[in-house]
């Protein structure tokens, strides 16, 4: 039995692929992360099969440069270029609420929304790690809880700023010499714990009213934040059971927050490794795993677990005594996912590094196009997903195979749209355009 309704699909383009050793394969593009034309081409390919969006991650520190492609073009700048060479596909950029100010970030997203004709989305992240904090005048990261409190106020301020111009504020009346009606442009006079912002924003209300708000943290605070603000959610779920539990929990929280659960799209990551036979897919997967540099993966694992690399001998299991999620101030949900995976499957550190190298905890899957389509359908039918964040293990080859061989199967099962029915990202998600909060109520004309 098929599901019979189109799902939402996002391409997560990280350069040379989501398997951390993808850049080492013969024929890879090791400088892809710095190649604007490459990002444009992949966005065009995703648009040709009616994906909802492309997505770019972001971090504000530099680590692990020796062993993997690192350094990246600012996502908002990159997607501005992509906006000019595409027409329909949504453009989702990551930006941190811990290391920006609402005024300039709200302006930059409104600019992308204007430039792209209403296709901007903001992946709101709180940015784990001391290395980032140390680039912004802090000795260490603020606590996890405080970062989410700041994120809450940040988004509230950004929303007020995006609304500070009413939709019809610009008159451009040459004869009267009136460019804008100033009674329709408002200060916001925000004073809160983290921010004081007078407003108004120095750019008019953008085509979507404001960009689609996307969220990607899955801790308790992260889920509550998503329930209050998000319109789409990216998440890493390793098993169908975890995916089902997360989906049900988040939809419940959205309802408790007084919002319509159907209005928030939940998009787990899937890392496909595609072969014309299962054996071929598994062979590619194994080849990628052989190229993983275990010591470099262990350094990252140690950071995620709050340990020193020396505490993680490669051929032993994780130590019995580990911090608890409460003690982790970085990425709480990924910490728990990693520890549960290692314990459940009784993995050594080397094996765990291998498993994480192929998708950082997202659902990796090596198989034929049929099997990949079956997995997608199963997760959606069972109630673990409204769509998927497609994160091919190798890029561009993995996405080219997905487009050529998986998309036709999804199409024949009615699981992907065959045409765009709208232009904006909100329209792709079936979301209404938010009315501006300061909009002057229309006075009904007097009846005579
Ligand atoms: C698909 C996906 C993409 C993410 N991209 C970023 C990113 O680009 N930058 C970042 O700092 N965090 C990123 N994250 C991490 C989360 O946004 C969040 O910062 C982290 O998970 C900590 O939140 P938590 O403790 O609530 O889980 C991403 C997470 C997921 C699932």
Coordinates of C-alpha atoms and ligand atoms in Angstrom, one line a residue:
X1 CA 0.0 0.0 0.0
X2 CA 1.4 3.4 -0.9
X3 CA 1.1 6.6 1.2
X4 CA -0.3 8.5 -1.8
X5 CA 0.7 12.0 -0.8
X6 CA 3.8 14.0 -1.7
X7 CA 6.5 14.4 1.0
X8 CA 8.8 17.3 1.4
X9 CA 12.4 16.9 0.3
X10 CA 15.5 19.0 1.1
X11 CA 19.0 18.6 -0.3
X12 CA 21.6 19.2 2.4
X13 CA 24.7 20.1 0.4
X14 CA 27.8 20.1 2.5
X15 CA 30.3 20.1 -0.4
X16 CA 31.9 16.7 -1.2
X17 CA 29.4 14.5 0.6
X18 CA 28.1 13.5 4.1
X19 CA 30.4 10.5 4.5
X20 CA 33.5 12.1 6.1
X21 CA 35.8 10.2 3.8
X22 CA 33.9 11.0 0.6
X23 CA 36.4 13.6 -0.4
X24 CA 39.1 10.9 -0.5
X25 CA 37.4 8.8 -3.2
X26 CA 38.9 8.9 -6.7
X27 CA 37.0 11.4 -8.8
X28 CA 35.7 13.4 -5.8
X29 CA 35.7 17.2 -5.8
X30 CA 37.8 18.0 -2.7
X31 CA 37.4 21.8 -3.0
X32 CA 33.6 21.6 -3.6
X33 CA 32.9 23.5 -0.3
X34 CA 34.5 26.6 -1.9
X35 CA 33.0 26.3 -5.4
X36 CA 30.0 28.5 -6.0
X37 CA 29.2 27.1 -9.4
X38 CA 29.0 23.6 -7.9
X39 CA 26.4 24.7 -5.3
X40 CA 24.4 26.4 -8.1
X41 CA 24.5 23.2 -10.2
X42 CA 23.3 21.0 -7.4
X43 CA 20.5 23.4 -6.5
X44 CA 19.4 23.4 -10.2
X45 CA 19.4 19.6 -10.2
X46 CA 17.3 19.5 -7.0
X47 CA 15.0 22.1 -8.5
X48 CA 14.6 20.0 -11.7
X49 CA 13.0 17.2 -9.6
X50 CA 10.9 19.7 -7.5
X51 CA 12.7 19.5 -4.2
X52 CA 11.3 22.0 -1.7
X53 CA 14.7 23.4 -0.7
X54 CA 18.4 23.2 -0.5
X55 CA 20.1 23.7 2.9
X56 CA 23.5 24.9 4.0
X57 CA 24.9 24.3 7.5
X58 CA 27.2 26.7 9.2
X59 CA 29.7 26.9 12.1
X60 CA 31.6 29.9 13.4
X61 CA 34.9 28.3 14.2
X62 CA 37.4 26.2 12.3
X63 CA 38.4 22.7 13.5
X64 CA 39.9 19.6 12.0
X65 CA 41.3 21.4 8.9
X66 CA 44.2 18.9 8.3
X67 CA 42.0 15.9 7.7
X68 CA 38.9 17.0 5.9
X69 CA 37.6 19.8 3.7
X70 CA 36.9 22.7 6.0
X71 CA 36.2 26.4 5.7
X72 CA 33.1 27.4 4.0
X73 CA 31.5 30.4 2.2
X74 CA 29.0 32.2 4.4
X75 CA 25.6 30.4 3.6
X76 CA 23.6 33.6 3.2
X77 CA 26.1 34.9 0.7
X78 CA 26.3 31.5 -1.1
X79 CA 22.5 31.3 -1.3
X80 CA 22.3 34.8 -2.7
X81 CA 24.3 33.6 -5.6
X82 CA 22.2 30.4 -5.9
X83 CA 19.0 32.6 -5.9
X84 CA 20.1 34.2 -9.1
X85 CA 20.5 30.9 -11.0
X86 CA 17.3 29.2 -9.8
X87 CA 13.7 30.2 -9.7
X88 CA 11.6 28.0 -7.4
X89 CA 13.7 26.0 -5.0
X90 CA 13.7 27.1 -1.3
X91 CA 17.0 28.4 0.1
X92 CA 17.7 27.6 3.7
X93 CA 20.7 29.1 5.4
X94 CA 22.0 28.3 8.9
X95 CA 22.7 31.2 11.3
X96 CA 23.5 31.2 15.0
X97 CA 21.5 33.1 17.6
X98 CA 24.4 32.9 20.0
X99 CA 26.9 34.8 17.8
X100 CA 24.8 37.3 15.9
X101 CA 22.5 40.2 16.7
X102 CA 18.8 40.2 15.7
X103 CA 19.0 43.5 13.8
X104 CA 21.6 42.6 11.2
X105 CA 20.6 39.0 10.9
X106 CA 16.9 39.9 10.4
X107 CA 18.0 42.3 7.7
X108 CA 20.2 39.7 5.9
X109 CA 17.4 37.1 5.8
X110 CA 14.9 39.8 4.6
X111 CA 17.4 40.6 1.9
X112 CA 17.7 37.0 0.8
X113 CA 13.9 36.7 0.8
X114 CA 13.6 39.8 -1.4
X115 CA 16.4 38.8 -3.8
X116 CA 15.0 35.2 -4.2
X117 CA 11.4 36.3 -4.6
X118 CA 10.3 34.6 -1.3
X119 CA 12.4 31.5 -1.1
X120 CA 14.4 32.1 2.1
X121 CA 14.5 29.9 5.2
X122 CA 16.5 30.3 8.4
X123 CA 17.9 27.2 10.1
X124 CA 18.1 28.6 13.7
X125 CA 20.9 27.1 15.7
X126 CA 22.4 27.9 19.1
X127 CA 25.9 26.7 18.1
X128 CA 27.6 24.3 20.5
X129 CA 31.3 24.5 21.5
X130 CA 33.8 26.8 23.2
X131 CA 35.8 27.3 20.0
X132 CA 32.9 29.4 18.6
X133 CA 32.4 31.3 21.8
X134 CA 36.1 32.2 21.8
X135 CA 35.7 34.0 18.4
X136 CA 33.2 36.3 20.0
X137 CA 34.9 37.6 23.1
X138 CA 33.9 34.8 25.5
X139 CA 36.1 32.3 27.3
X140 CA 33.6 29.5 27.1
X141 CA 30.1 28.9 25.6
X142 CA 27.1 30.1 27.6
X143 CA 25.2 27.2 29.1
X144 CA 22.9 25.1 26.8
X145 CA 19.8 26.5 28.6
X146 CA 20.9 30.1 28.4
X147 CA 21.7 29.7 24.7
X148 CA 18.1 28.6 24.1
X149 CA 16.8 31.4 26.2
X150 CA 18.7 33.9 24.1
X151 CA 17.5 32.1 20.9
X152 CA 13.9 32.6 22.1
X153 CA 14.3 36.3 22.6
X154 CA 16.4 36.6 19.4
X155 CA 13.6 35.1 17.3
X156 CA 10.9 37.3 19.0
X157 CA 12.9 40.4 18.2
X158 CA 13.6 39.3 14.6
X159 CA 9.9 38.7 14.0
X160 CA 9.0 42.1 15.3
X161 CA 11.6 43.7 13.0
X162 CA 10.3 41.8 10.0
X163 CA 6.8 43.1 10.8
X164 CA 8.0 46.7 11.4
X165 CA 7.0 47.7 7.9
X166 CA 3.4 47.1 7.0
X167 CA 3.0 45.4 3.6
X168 CA 1.7 48.6 2.0
X169 CA 4.1 51.1 3.6
X170 CA 5.7 52.0 0.3
X171 CA 3.6 54.5 -1.7
X172 CA 6.1 55.6 -4.4
X173 CA 3.8 58.4 -5.3
X174 CA 5.8 60.6 -7.7
X175 CA 3.1 63.3 -8.0
X176 CA 2.6 63.8 -4.3
X177 CA 6.3 63.3 -3.6
X178 CA 5.6 60.6 -1.0
X179 CA 7.8 57.5 -1.1
X180 CA 6.6 55.8 2.1
X181 CA 3.7 56.2 4.5
X182 CA 5.6 56.6 7.7
X183 CA 2.5 55.8 9.8
X184 CA 3.0 52.3 8.5
X185 CA 6.6 51.9 9.6
X186 CA 6.9 51.2 13.3
X187 CA 9.6 51.2 15.9
X188 CA 9.5 48.0 18.0
X189 CA 11.0 49.4 21.2
X190 CA 12.1 46.0 22.4
X191 CA 13.8 45.8 25.8
X192 CA 14.6 42.3 27.1
X193 CA 17.2 40.3 29.0
X194 CA 19.5 39.9 26.0
X195 CA 18.6 42.7 23.5
X196 CA 17.5 46.3 23.3
X197 CA 16.3 47.2 19.8
X198 CA 14.5 50.3 18.8
X199 CA 13.7 49.5 15.2
X200 CA 12.3 49.7 12.6
X201 CA 14.3 47.4 10.3
X202 CA 16.0 49.2 7.4
X203 CA 14.4 47.0 4.8
X204 CA 10.7 46.6 3.9
X205 CA 8.6 43.5 4.7
X206 CA 9.8 40.7 2.4
X207 CA 7.8 38.5 0.0
X208 CA 7.1 35.8 2.6
X209 CA 6.5 38.2 5.4
X210 CA 9.4 36.6 7.0
X211 CA 11.6 33.6 6.1
X212 CA 10.5 30.1 6.9
X213 CA 11.8 29.3 10.4
X214 CA 13.7 25.9 10.5
X215 CA 15.1 24.4 13.6
X216 CA 17.6 21.5 14.1
X217 CA 18.3 20.8 17.9
X218 CA 16.5 17.8 19.4
X219 CA 17.3 18.2 23.2
X220 CA 14.4 18.9 25.6
X221 CA 15.0 22.7 25.3
X222 CA 15.5 22.2 21.5
X223 CA 12.1 20.5 21.1
X224 CA 10.3 23.1 23.2
X225 CA 11.9 25.8 21.1
X226 CA 10.9 24.1 17.9
X227 CA 7.3 23.7 19.3
X228 CA 7.1 27.5 19.8
X229 CA 8.8 28.8 16.7
X230 CA 9.7 26.2 14.0
X231 CA 7.9 25.7 10.7
X232 CA 10.2 22.9 9.7
X233 CA 12.5 20.7 11.8
X234 CA 15.7 18.9 10.7
X235 CA 16.6 16.0 13.0
X236 CA 19.0 13.1 13.3
X237 CA 17.2 9.8 14.1
X238 CA 19.1 6.6 13.8
X239 CA 16.3 4.0 13.9
X240 CA 12.7 4.0 12.9
X241 CA 11.7 3.5 16.6
X242 CA 13.6 6.7 17.6
X243 CA 12.1 8.5 14.6
X244 CA 8.6 7.6 15.6
X245 CA 9.1 8.6 19.2
X246 CA 10.6 11.9 18.2
X247 CA 7.9 12.7 15.7
X248 CA 5.1 11.9 18.2
X249 CA 6.8 13.8 21.0
X250 CA 7.4 16.9 18.9
X251 CA 3.9 17.0 17.4
X252 CA 2.5 16.7 21.0
X253 CA 4.6 19.7 22.1
X254 CA 3.5 21.7 19.1
X255 CA -0.1 21.1 20.1
X256 CA 0.6 22.0 23.7
X257 CA 2.2 25.3 22.5
X258 CA -1.2 26.1 20.9
X259 CA -0.1 25.5 17.3
X260 CA -1.4 23.2 14.5
X261 CA 0.9 20.1 14.5
X262 CA 0.3 19.7 10.7
X263 CA 1.8 23.2 10.1
X264 CA 5.3 22.0 11.3
X265 CA 7.1 19.7 8.9
X266 CA 9.5 17.1 10.5
X267 CA 12.3 16.1 8.2
X268 CA 14.7 13.5 9.5
X269 CA 18.1 13.1 7.8
X270 CA 18.7 10.1 5.4
X271 CA 22.2 9.3 4.2
X272 CA 21.7 7.1 1.1
X273 CA 24.6 5.0 -0.4
X274 CA 23.1 3.8 -3.7
X275 CA 24.2 0.9 -5.8
X276 CA 22.6 -0.9 -8.8
X277 CA 22.6 -4.0 -6.5
X278 CA 22.7 -4.2 -2.7
X279 CA 26.2 -5.8 -2.9
X280 CA 27.5 -2.8 -5.0
X281 CA 26.0 -0.3 -2.5
X282 CA 27.6 -2.2 0.4
X283 CA 30.9 -2.3 -1.4
X284 CA 30.9 1.5 -1.9
X285 CA 29.9 1.9 1.8
X286 CA 32.8 -0.4 2.9
X287 CA 35.2 1.5 0.6
X288 CA 34.2 4.8 2.2
X289 CA 34.6 3.3 5.7
X290 CA 38.1 2.1 4.9
X291 CA 39.1 5.6 4.0
X292 CA 38.0 7.0 7.4
X293 CA 40.9 8.4 9.5
X294 CA 40.1 6.8 12.9
X295 CA 42.3 9.2 15.0
X296 CA 40.7 12.3 13.5
X297 CA 37.1 10.8 14.0
X298 CA 38.1 10.0 17.6
X299 CA 39.1 13.7 18.3
X300 CA 35.7 14.8 17.2
X301 CA 34.0 12.1 19.2
X302 CA 35.9 13.1 22.3
X303 CA 34.7 16.7 21.9
X304 CA 31.1 15.5 21.5
X305 CA 31.4 13.3 24.6
X306 CA 33.1 15.9 26.8
X307 CA 36.3 13.7 27.1
X308 CA 40.0 13.8 26.1
X309 CA 41.0 11.6 23.1
X310 CA 43.3 9.6 25.3
X311 CA 40.3 8.4 27.3
X312 CA 39.0 6.6 24.2
X313 CA 41.3 3.8 23.1
X314 CA 40.3 2.8 19.6
X315 CA 39.8 -0.9 20.1
X316 CA 37.8 -0.7 23.4
X317 CA 34.2 0.1 24.0
X318 CA 33.2 3.6 25.4
X319 CA 34.3 4.0 29.0
X320 CA 31.6 2.8 31.5
X321 CA 31.6 6.2 33.2
X322 CA 30.5 9.0 30.9
X323 CA 29.0 12.4 31.5
X324 CA 25.2 12.5 31.6
X325 CA 23.2 14.6 29.0
X326 CA 22.6 17.1 31.8
X327 CA 26.3 17.7 32.1
X328 CA 26.8 18.3 28.4
X329 CA 26.6 22.0 27.4
X330 CA 27.2 21.4 23.7
X331 CA 25.0 19.3 21.5
X332 CA 22.9 17.4 23.9
X333 CA 20.7 15.3 21.6
X334 CA 23.6 14.2 19.5
X335 CA 25.5 13.2 22.7
X336 CA 22.6 10.9 23.7
X337 CA 22.2 9.5 20.2
X338 CA 25.9 8.5 20.1
X339 CA 26.0 6.9 23.5
X340 CA 22.8 4.9 22.9
X341 CA 24.1 3.7 19.5
X342 CA 27.5 2.6 21.0
X343 CA 25.8 0.8 23.9
X344 CA 23.0 -0.8 21.9
X345 CA 25.3 -2.2 19.3
X346 CA 28.2 -2.9 21.6
X347 CA 30.6 -0.9 19.4
X348 CA 34.3 -0.3 20.0
X349 CA 35.5 3.3 19.6
X350 CA 36.9 2.5 16.2
X351 CA 33.6 1.0 15.0
X352 CA 31.6 3.9 16.5
X353 CA 33.9 6.4 14.7
X354 CA 33.2 4.4 11.5
X355 CA 29.4 4.5 12.1
X356 CA 29.4 8.2 12.8
X357 CA 31.8 8.9 9.9
X358 CA 29.1 7.8 7.5
X359 CA 26.5 10.3 8.5
X360 CA 27.2 11.8 12.0
X361 CA 24.3 9.8 13.5
X362 CA 21.7 10.3 10.8
X363 CA 20.0 7.3 9.3
X364 CA 22.6 5.8 6.8
X365 CA 21.4 3.3 4.4
X366 CA 23.2 1.3 1.7
X367 CA 21.0 -0.3 -0.9
X368 CA 19.3 -0.2 -4.3
X369 CA 17.1 2.6 -5.4
X370 CA 14.1 0.4 -4.7
X371 CA 15.3 -0.2 -1.1
X372 CA 16.0 3.5 -0.6
X373 CA 12.4 4.4 -1.8
X374 CA 11.0 1.7 0.4
X375 CA 12.7 3.1 3.4
X376 CA 11.5 6.6 2.7
X377 CA 8.0 5.3 2.3
X378 CA 8.1 3.2 5.4
X379 CA 9.2 6.1 7.6
X380 CA 6.5 8.4 6.3
X381 CA 3.8 5.8 6.4
X382 CA 4.6 4.7 9.9
X383 CA 4.5 8.3 11.1
X384 CA 8.2 9.2 11.6
X385 CA 8.5 11.9 8.9
X386 CA 6.7 14.5 6.8
X387 CA 9.6 14.5 4.4
X388 CA 13.4 14.0 4.4
X389 CA 16.6 15.9 4.6
X390 CA 18.5 14.1 1.9
X391 CA 22.2 13.9 2.8
X392 CA 24.0 11.8 0.1
X393 CA 27.1 10.0 1.4
X394 CA 29.0 11.2 -1.7
X395 CA 28.3 14.4 -3.7
X396 CA 27.6 15.1 -6.4
X397 CA 27.5 11.4 -7.5
X398 CA 25.2 10.2 -4.7
X399 CA 22.7 12.9 -5.5
X400 CA 22.9 12.4 -9.2
X401 CA 22.0 8.7 -8.6
X402 CA 19.2 9.7 -6.2
X403 CA 17.7 12.0 -8.9
X404 CA 18.1 9.5 -11.7
X405 CA 17.0 6.3 -10.0
X406 CA 15.2 7.0 -6.7
X407 CA 13.1 10.1 -7.7
X408 CA 11.3 8.2 -10.6
X409 CA 10.2 5.5 -8.0
X410 CA 9.0 8.2 -5.6
X411 CA 7.1 9.8 -8.4
X412 CA 5.4 6.6 -9.5
X413 CA 4.4 6.1 -5.8
X414 CA 3.0 9.7 -5.5
X415 CA 5.6 10.5 -2.9
X416 CA 7.2 13.6 -4.5
X417 CA 5.5 16.5 -6.3
X418 CA 5.6 16.5 -10.1
X419 CA 5.2 20.2 -10.4
X420 CA 5.7 23.2 -8.2
X421 CA 2.3 24.7 -7.4
X422 CA 3.8 27.9 -5.9
X423 CA 6.9 30.0 -6.0
X424 CA 7.7 30.7 -2.3
X425 CA 9.1 28.2 0.2
X426 CA 6.0 28.8 2.3
X427 CA 3.9 27.8 -0.6
X428 CA 6.0 24.6 -1.1
X429 CA 5.3 23.7 2.6
X430 CA 1.6 24.8 2.4
X431 CA 2.2 27.5 5.0
X432 CA 0.2 30.7 5.0
X433 CA 2.0 34.1 4.7
X434 CA 2.0 35.5 8.3
X435 CA 0.1 38.8 8.6
X436 CA 2.1 41.6 9.9
X437 CA 1.4 42.4 13.6
X438 CA 1.4 46.1 13.1
X439 CA -0.9 46.0 10.1
X440 CA -3.4 48.9 10.4
X441 CA -6.9 47.3 10.8
X442 CA -8.9 48.0 7.7
X443 CA -11.9 50.2 8.5
X444 CA -15.0 49.0 6.8
X445 CA -16.3 51.6 4.4
X446 CA -19.4 53.4 5.7
X447 CA -22.6 52.2 4.1
X448 CA -24.9 55.0 3.0
Ligands
LIG1 C1 20.3 18.3 10.0 C2 21.0 19.1 11.1 C3 21.8 20.2 10.7 C4 22.4 21.0 11.7 N1 23.2 22.0 11.3 C5 23.8 22.7 12.2 C6 24.7 23.8 11.8 O1 24.8 24.1 10.6 N2 25.3 24.5 12.7 C7 25.2 24.2 14.1 O2 25.8 24.9 14.9 N3 24.4 23.2 14.5 C8 23.7 22.5 13.6 N4 23.0 21.4 14.0 C9 22.9 21.2 15.4 C10 21.7 21.8 16.1 O3 21.2 22.8 15.5 C11 22.0 22.2 17.5 O4 22.9 23.3 17.6 C12 22.5 21.1 18.3 O5 21.9 19.9 17.9 C13 22.4 21.3 19.8 O6 21.0 21.4 20.0 P1 20.4 20.3 21.0 O7 21.3 20.2 22.2 O8 19.1 20.9 21.3 O9 20.3 19.0 20.3 C14 22.3 20.7 13.0 C15 21.5 19.6 13.4 C16 20.9 18.8 12.5 C17 20.0 17.7 12.9

